[in-house]
Amino acid sequence: MAREDLILDPASIDFDNVIADVEGIRKSNPQRYEMEQLSGIVYDDGEAGICAGYLDIAEDAFWVRGHMPGMPLMPGVLMCEMAAQVSTWYVVRHDLMPGKRMGFGGLDEVKFRGIVRPGDRLVCILKKTRFRPGRMLVCNFQSFVGTTMVAEGVIRGIPLPDEI
């Protein structure tokens, strides 16, 4: 992939400048325990609509034992969940849907281009491409281990009802 096709060059991210740690993320994201797929937010440009978060993949993550025995690989669906959690944090941080929780609305054009293993740091960068207040957020996302792209796609977020 050419550098100009990157939302943000992952090599340019300053991981010493954590904007939100796990506790900060929990203020906007409802996921807990095994479903928390973010360790920190390290880039946020509300004007450009770009945000980046990371997950340090634990050696004992809940999926390691079973996906796949002898060769643990992070499930692609969890990479997509991570993109959803970055987008939720972004929506709450910028008050794009006041009083609403975000939920998965869909995925398009998702491609997995590499593998993610325990011990890796997975970085997810997203860019807001379409927004309809109170109705929908659409973002392109790219995920990396180091500077190697391992996943990309389009994620759609929709507001969830107050009571589920």
Coordinates of N, CA and C in Angstrom, one line a residue:
M1 N 0.9 -1.2 0.0 CA 0.0 0.0 0.0 C 0.9 1.2 0.0
A2 N 0.6 2.2 -0.9 CA 1.4 3.4 -0.9 C 1.1 4.3 0.3
R3 N 2.1 5.0 0.7 CA 2.0 5.9 1.9 C 0.8 6.8 1.7
E4 N 0.5 7.3 0.5 CA -0.6 8.3 0.4 C -2.0 7.6 0.6
D5 N -2.0 6.3 0.6 CA -3.3 5.6 0.8 C -3.5 5.3 2.3
L6 N -2.5 5.7 3.1 CA -2.7 5.5 4.6 C -3.5 6.6 5.1
I7 N -4.4 6.3 6.1 CA -5.2 7.3 6.8 C -4.2 8.1 7.6
L8 N -3.3 7.4 8.3 CA -2.2 8.0 9.1 C -1.1 7.0 9.1
D9 N 0.1 7.5 8.9 CA 1.3 6.6 9.0 C 1.5 6.1 10.4
P10 N 1.4 4.8 10.7 CA 1.5 4.3 12.0 C 2.8 4.6 12.7
A11 N 3.9 4.8 11.8 CA 5.2 5.1 12.3 C 5.3 6.5 12.9
S12 N 4.3 7.4 12.6 CA 4.3 8.8 13.1 C 3.5 8.9 14.5
I13 N 3.0 7.8 15.0 CA 2.2 7.9 16.2 C 3.1 7.9 17.4
D14 N 2.9 8.8 18.3 CA 3.7 8.9 19.6 C 3.0 8.1 20.7
F15 N 3.4 6.9 20.9 CA 2.8 6.0 21.9 C 3.1 6.5 23.4
D16 N 4.0 7.5 23.5 CA 4.2 8.0 24.9 C 3.2 9.1 25.2
N17 N 2.4 9.5 24.2 CA 1.4 10.5 24.4 C 0.0 9.9 24.4
V18 N -0.4 9.2 25.5 CA -1.6 8.5 25.6 C -2.7 9.5 26.0
I19 N -3.7 9.6 25.1 CA -4.8 10.6 25.3 C -5.8 10.0 26.3
A20 N -6.1 8.7 26.2 CA -7.0 8.0 27.1 C -6.4 6.6 27.3
D21 N -6.3 6.3 28.6 CA -5.9 4.9 29.0 C -7.2 4.1 29.2
V22 N -7.0 2.9 29.7 CA -8.2 2.0 29.8 C -9.3 2.7 30.7
E23 N -8.9 3.3 31.8 CA -9.9 4.0 32.6 C -10.6 5.1 31.8
G24 N -9.9 5.9 31.1 CA -10.4 6.9 30.2 C -11.4 6.4 29.2
I25 N -11.0 5.3 28.6 CA -11.8 4.6 27.6 C -13.1 4.1 28.2
R26 N -13.0 3.6 29.4 CA -14.2 3.1 30.1 C -15.3 4.1 30.3
K27 N -14.9 5.4 30.4 CA -15.9 6.5 30.6 C -16.8 6.6 29.4
S28 N -16.4 6.2 28.2 CA -17.2 6.3 27.0 C -17.7 4.9 26.4
N29 N -16.9 3.9 26.7 CA -17.2 2.6 26.0 C -17.7 1.6 27.1
P30 N -18.8 1.0 26.8 CA -19.4 0.1 27.8 C -18.8 -1.3 27.9
Q31 N -17.9 -1.7 27.0 CA -17.4 -3.1 27.0 C -16.5 -3.3 28.2
R32 N -16.6 -4.5 28.7 CA -15.7 -4.8 29.9 C -15.2 -6.2 29.8
Y33 N -14.2 -6.5 30.6 CA -13.6 -7.9 30.7 C -13.0 -8.3 29.4
E34 N -13.4 -9.5 28.9 CA -12.8 -10.0 27.7 C -13.1 -9.2 26.4
M35 N -14.2 -8.4 26.5 CA -14.6 -7.7 25.3 C -13.9 -6.3 25.2
E36 N -13.1 -5.9 26.1 CA -12.4 -4.6 26.0 C -11.3 -4.9 25.0
Q37 N -11.3 -4.2 23.9 CA -10.4 -4.3 22.8 C -9.5 -3.1 22.6
L38 N -9.3 -2.3 23.6 CA -8.5 -1.1 23.5 C -7.7 -1.0 24.8
S39 N -6.4 -0.7 24.6 CA -5.5 -0.4 25.8 C -5.3 1.1 25.9
G40 N -5.4 1.8 24.8 CA -5.2 3.3 24.9 C -5.6 3.9 23.5
I41 N -5.9 5.2 23.6 CA -6.1 6.1 22.5 C -4.9 7.0 22.4
V42 N -4.2 7.0 21.2 CA -3.0 7.8 21.1 C -3.0 8.8 20.0
Y43 N -4.1 9.0 19.3 CA -4.2 10.1 18.3 C -5.7 10.5 18.2
D44 N -5.9 11.8 18.2 CA -7.3 12.2 18.0 C -7.2 13.6 17.3
D45 N -7.7 13.7 16.1 CA -7.8 15.0 15.4 C -9.3 15.1 15.0
G46 N -10.0 15.8 15.8 CA -11.5 16.0 15.6 C -11.7 16.7 14.3
E47 N -10.9 17.7 14.0 CA -11.1 18.4 12.7 C -10.9 17.6 11.5
A48 N -9.9 16.7 11.5 CA -9.7 15.8 10.3 C -10.5 14.6 10.4
G49 N -11.1 14.3 11.6 CA -12.0 13.1 11.7 C -11.1 11.8 11.8
I50 N -9.9 12.0 12.4 CA -9.0 10.8 12.5 C -8.7 10.5 13.9
C51 N -8.7 9.2 14.3 CA -8.5 8.8 15.6 C -7.7 7.4 15.6
A52 N -6.9 7.2 16.6 CA -6.1 5.9 16.6 C -6.1 5.4 18.0
G53 N -6.2 4.1 18.1 CA -6.1 3.4 19.4 C -5.3 2.2 19.2
Y54 N -4.9 1.6 20.4 CA -4.1 0.4 20.3 C -4.5 -0.6 21.3
L55 N -4.2 -1.9 21.1 CA -4.4 -3.0 22.0 C -3.1 -3.8 22.1
D56 N -2.6 -3.9 23.3 CA -1.5 -4.8 23.5 C -2.1 -6.2 23.7
I57 N -1.8 -7.1 22.8 CA -2.4 -8.4 22.8 C -1.7 -9.3 23.9
A58 N -2.6 -9.7 24.9 CA -2.1 -10.5 26.0 C -1.8 -11.9 25.6
E59 N -0.8 -12.5 26.3 CA -0.4 -13.9 26.0 C -1.5 -14.8 26.5
D60 N -2.4 -14.3 27.4 CA -3.5 -15.2 27.9 C -4.9 -14.6 27.5
A61 N -5.0 -13.9 26.4 CA -6.3 -13.4 25.9 C -7.2 -14.6 25.8
F62 N -8.5 -14.3 26.0 CA -9.5 -15.4 26.1 C -9.6 -16.3 24.9
W63 N -9.1 -15.9 23.7 CA -9.2 -16.6 22.5 C -8.0 -17.4 22.2
V64 N -6.9 -17.2 22.9 CA -5.6 -17.8 22.6 C -5.6 -19.3 22.6
R65 N -6.2 -19.9 23.6 CA -6.2 -21.3 23.8 C -6.9 -22.0 22.7
G66 N -8.0 -21.4 22.1 CA -8.8 -22.1 21.1 C -8.7 -21.6 19.7
H67 N -8.0 -20.5 19.5 CA -7.9 -19.9 18.1 C -6.5 -19.6 17.7
M68 N -5.7 -20.4 17.3 CA -5.9 -21.8 17.1 C -4.8 -22.6 17.9
P69 N -5.1 -23.7 18.4 CA -4.2 -24.5 19.3 C -2.8 -24.6 18.6
G70 N -1.8 -24.2 19.3 CA -0.4 -24.3 18.8 C 0.0 -23.2 17.9
M71 N -1.0 -22.4 17.4 CA -0.7 -21.2 16.6 C -1.7 -20.1 16.8
P72 N -1.7 -19.5 18.0 CA -2.8 -18.5 18.3 C -2.7 -17.3 17.4
L73 N -3.9 -17.0 16.8 CA -4.1 -15.9 15.9 C -5.3 -15.1 16.4
M74 N -5.2 -13.8 16.5 CA -6.3 -13.0 16.9 C -7.4 -13.1 15.8
P75 N -8.6 -13.4 16.3 CA -9.8 -13.5 15.3 C -10.0 -12.2 14.6
G76 N -10.3 -12.3 13.3 CA -10.6 -11.1 12.6 C -11.8 -10.3 13.1
V77 N -12.8 -11.0 13.6 CA -13.9 -10.3 14.2 C -13.6 -9.4 15.3
L78 N -12.5 -9.8 16.1 CA -12.1 -8.9 17.2 C -11.3 -7.7 16.7
M79 N -10.7 -7.8 15.5 CA -10.1 -6.6 14.9 C -11.2 -5.7 14.5
C80 N -12.3 -6.2 14.0 CA -13.4 -5.3 13.6 C -14.1 -4.7 14.9
E81 N -14.2 -5.5 15.9 CA -14.7 -5.0 17.2 C -13.8 -3.9 17.7
M82 N -12.5 -4.0 17.6 CA -11.6 -3.0 18.0 C -11.9 -1.7 17.3
A83 N -12.1 -1.8 15.9 CA -12.5 -0.6 15.2 C -13.8 0.1 15.7
A84 N -14.7 -0.8 16.0 CA -16.0 -0.3 16.6 C -15.7 0.5 17.9
Q85 N -14.9 -0.1 18.7 CA -14.6 0.6 20.0 C -13.8 1.9 19.8
V86 N -12.9 2.0 18.8 CA -12.3 3.3 18.6 C -13.3 4.3 18.1
S87 N -14.2 3.8 17.2 CA -15.2 4.8 16.7 C -16.2 5.2 17.8
T88 N -16.5 4.3 18.7 CA -17.4 4.7 19.9 C -16.7 5.8 20.7
W89 N -15.4 5.5 21.0 CA -14.7 6.5 21.8 C -14.7 7.9 21.1
Y90 N -14.4 7.9 19.8 CA -14.4 9.1 19.0 C -15.7 9.8 19.0
V91 N -16.8 9.1 18.9 CA -18.2 9.7 18.9 C -18.5 10.4 20.2
V92 N -18.1 9.7 21.3 CA -18.4 10.2 22.6 C -17.5 11.4 22.9
R93 N -16.2 11.3 22.6 CA -15.2 12.3 22.8 C -15.6 13.6 22.1
H94 N -16.2 13.5 20.9 CA -16.6 14.7 20.2 C -18.1 15.0 20.2
D95 N -18.8 14.3 21.1 CA -20.2 14.6 21.4 C -21.0 14.6 20.1
L96 N -20.7 13.6 19.2 CA -21.4 13.5 17.9 C -22.8 13.0 18.0
M97 N -23.1 12.2 19.0 CA -24.5 11.7 19.2 C -24.8 11.8 20.7
P98 N -25.1 13.0 21.1 CA -25.3 13.2 22.6 C -26.3 12.3 23.2
G99 N -25.9 11.7 24.3 CA -26.8 10.8 25.0 C -27.1 9.4 24.4
K100 N -26.4 9.1 23.3 CA -26.6 7.8 22.7 C -25.3 6.9 22.8
R101 N -25.6 5.6 22.9 CA -24.5 4.7 22.8 C -24.4 4.2 21.3
M102 N -23.2 3.9 20.9 CA -23.0 3.4 19.6 C -23.0 1.9 19.5
G103 N -23.5 1.4 18.4 CA -23.5 -0.1 18.1 C -23.1 -0.3 16.7
F104 N -22.7 -1.6 16.5 CA -22.3 -2.0 15.1 C -23.5 -1.8 14.2
G105 N -23.3 -1.1 13.1 CA -24.4 -1.0 12.1 C -24.0 -1.8 10.8
G106 N -22.8 -2.1 10.6 CA -22.4 -2.9 9.5 C -20.9 -2.8 9.2
L107 N -20.4 -3.7 8.3 CA -19.0 -3.7 7.9 C -19.1 -3.9 6.4
D108 N -18.2 -3.2 5.7 CA -18.0 -3.3 4.2 C -16.6 -3.4 3.9
E109 N -16.3 -4.1 2.8 CA -15.0 -4.1 2.2 C -13.9 -4.5 3.2
V110 N -14.2 -5.4 4.1 CA -13.1 -5.7 5.1 C -12.2 -6.8 4.5
K111 N -10.9 -6.5 4.7 CA -9.9 -7.4 4.2 C -8.9 -7.6 5.3
F112 N -8.5 -8.9 5.5 CA -7.5 -9.2 6.5 C -6.2 -9.5 5.7
R113 N -5.1 -8.8 6.0 CA -3.9 -8.8 5.2 C -2.7 -9.3 6.0
G114 N -2.9 -9.7 7.2 CA -1.8 -10.2 8.0 C -2.3 -10.8 9.3
I115 N -1.4 -11.3 10.1 CA -1.8 -12.0 11.3 C -1.4 -11.2 12.5
V116 N -2.2 -11.4 13.6 CA -1.9 -10.7 14.9 C -1.8 -11.8 15.9
R117 N -0.7 -11.8 16.7 CA -0.4 -12.8 17.7 C -0.3 -12.2 19.1
P118 N -0.4 -13.1 20.1 CA -0.1 -12.6 21.4 C 1.3 -12.0 21.5
G119 N 1.4 -10.9 22.2 CA 2.6 -10.1 22.3 C 2.7 -9.0 21.4
D120 N 1.8 -9.0 20.3 CA 1.8 -7.9 19.4 C 1.1 -6.7 19.9
R121 N 1.4 -5.5 19.4 CA 0.6 -4.3 19.6 C -0.2 -4.0 18.3
L122 N -1.5 -4.1 18.4 CA -2.4 -3.8 17.3 C -2.8 -2.4 17.4
V123 N -2.6 -1.7 16.3 CA -3.0 -0.3 16.2 C -4.2 -0.1 15.2
C124 N -5.2 0.5 15.6 CA -6.4 0.8 14.7 C -6.5 2.3 14.5
I125 N -6.5 2.7 13.2 CA -6.6 4.1 12.8 C -7.9 4.2 12.0
L126 N -8.7 5.2 12.4 CA -10.0 5.3 11.6 C -10.1 6.8 11.2
K127 N -10.9 6.9 10.1 CA -11.2 8.3 9.6 C -12.7 8.3 9.3
K128 N -13.3 9.3 9.9 CA -14.7 9.6 9.6 C -14.9 10.0 8.2
T129 N -15.8 9.3 7.5 CA -16.1 9.6 6.1 C -17.5 10.1 5.8
R130 N -18.4 9.7 6.7 CA -19.8 10.1 6.6 C -20.4 10.2 7.9
F131 N -21.2 11.2 8.1 CA -21.9 11.3 9.4 C -23.3 11.9 9.2
R132 N -24.3 11.3 9.8 CA -25.6 11.8 9.9 C -26.0 11.9 11.3
P133 N -26.0 13.1 11.9 CA -26.3 13.3 13.3 C -27.5 12.5 13.8
G134 N -27.3 11.7 14.9 CA -28.3 10.9 15.5 C -28.7 9.7 14.7
R135 N -28.0 9.5 13.6 CA -28.4 8.3 12.7 C -27.3 7.4 12.4
M136 N -26.1 7.9 12.0 CA -25.1 7.0 11.5 C -23.7 7.7 11.4
L137 N -22.7 6.9 11.7 CA -21.3 7.3 11.5 C -20.7 6.2 10.6
V138 N -20.0 6.6 9.6 CA -19.2 5.7 8.7 C -17.8 6.1 8.7
C139 N -16.9 5.1 9.0 CA -15.5 5.4 9.0 C -14.7 4.3 8.2
N140 N -13.6 4.7 7.6 CA -12.7 3.8 7.1 C -11.7 3.5 8.2
F141 N -11.3 2.2 8.3 CA -10.3 1.8 9.3 C -9.2 1.0 8.7
Q142 N -8.0 1.2 9.3 CA -6.8 0.4 8.9 C -6.1 0.0 10.2
S143 N -5.8 -1.3 10.3 CA -5.1 -1.8 11.5 C -3.7 -2.3 11.2
F144 N -2.8 -2.1 12.1 CA -1.4 -2.4 11.9 C -0.8 -3.1 13.0
V145 N 0.2 -3.9 12.8 CA 1.2 -4.4 13.7 C 2.5 -3.8 13.2
G146 N 3.0 -2.9 14.0 CA 4.2 -2.1 13.6 C 3.7 -1.3 12.4
T147 N 4.4 -1.4 11.3 CA 4.0 -0.6 10.1 C 3.3 -1.5 9.1
T148 N 3.1 -2.8 9.4 CA 2.4 -3.7 8.5 C 0.9 -3.7 8.7
M149 N 0.2 -3.4 7.6 CA -1.2 -3.4 7.7 C -1.7 -4.8 7.7
V150 N -2.6 -5.1 8.7 CA -3.1 -6.4 8.9 C -4.6 -6.5 8.6
A151 N -5.3 -5.4 8.6 CA -6.7 -5.3 8.3 C -7.1 -4.0 7.8
E152 N -8.2 -3.9 7.1 CA -8.8 -2.6 6.7 C -10.2 -2.9 6.3
G153 N -11.0 -1.8 6.3 CA -12.4 -1.9 5.9 C -13.2 -0.6 6.2
V154 N -14.5 -0.7 6.1 CA -15.4 0.4 6.4 C -16.3 -0.1 7.5
I155 N -16.5 0.7 8.5 CA -17.3 0.3 9.6 C -18.4 1.4 9.8
R156 N -19.6 0.9 10.1 CA -20.8 1.8 10.2 C -21.3 1.6 11.7
G157 N -21.4 2.8 12.3 CA -22.0 2.8 13.7 C -23.3 3.5 13.7
I158 N -24.2 2.9 14.5 CA -25.6 3.5 14.6 C -25.9 3.6 16.1
P159 N -26.7 4.6 16.5 CA -27.1 4.8 17.9 C -27.9 3.6 18.4
L160 N -27.7 3.2 19.6 CA -28.5 2.1 20.2 C -29.6 2.8 21.0
P161 N -30.7 2.1 21.2 CA -31.7 2.6 22.0 C -31.3 2.7 23.5
D162 N -31.9 3.6 24.2 CA -31.5 3.8 25.6 C -31.6 2.5 26.4
E163 N -32.7 1.8 26.2 CA -32.9 0.5 26.9 C -32.8 -0.6 25.9
I164 N -32.1 -1.6 26.3 CA -32.0 -2.8 25.4 C -32.6 -4.0 26.1

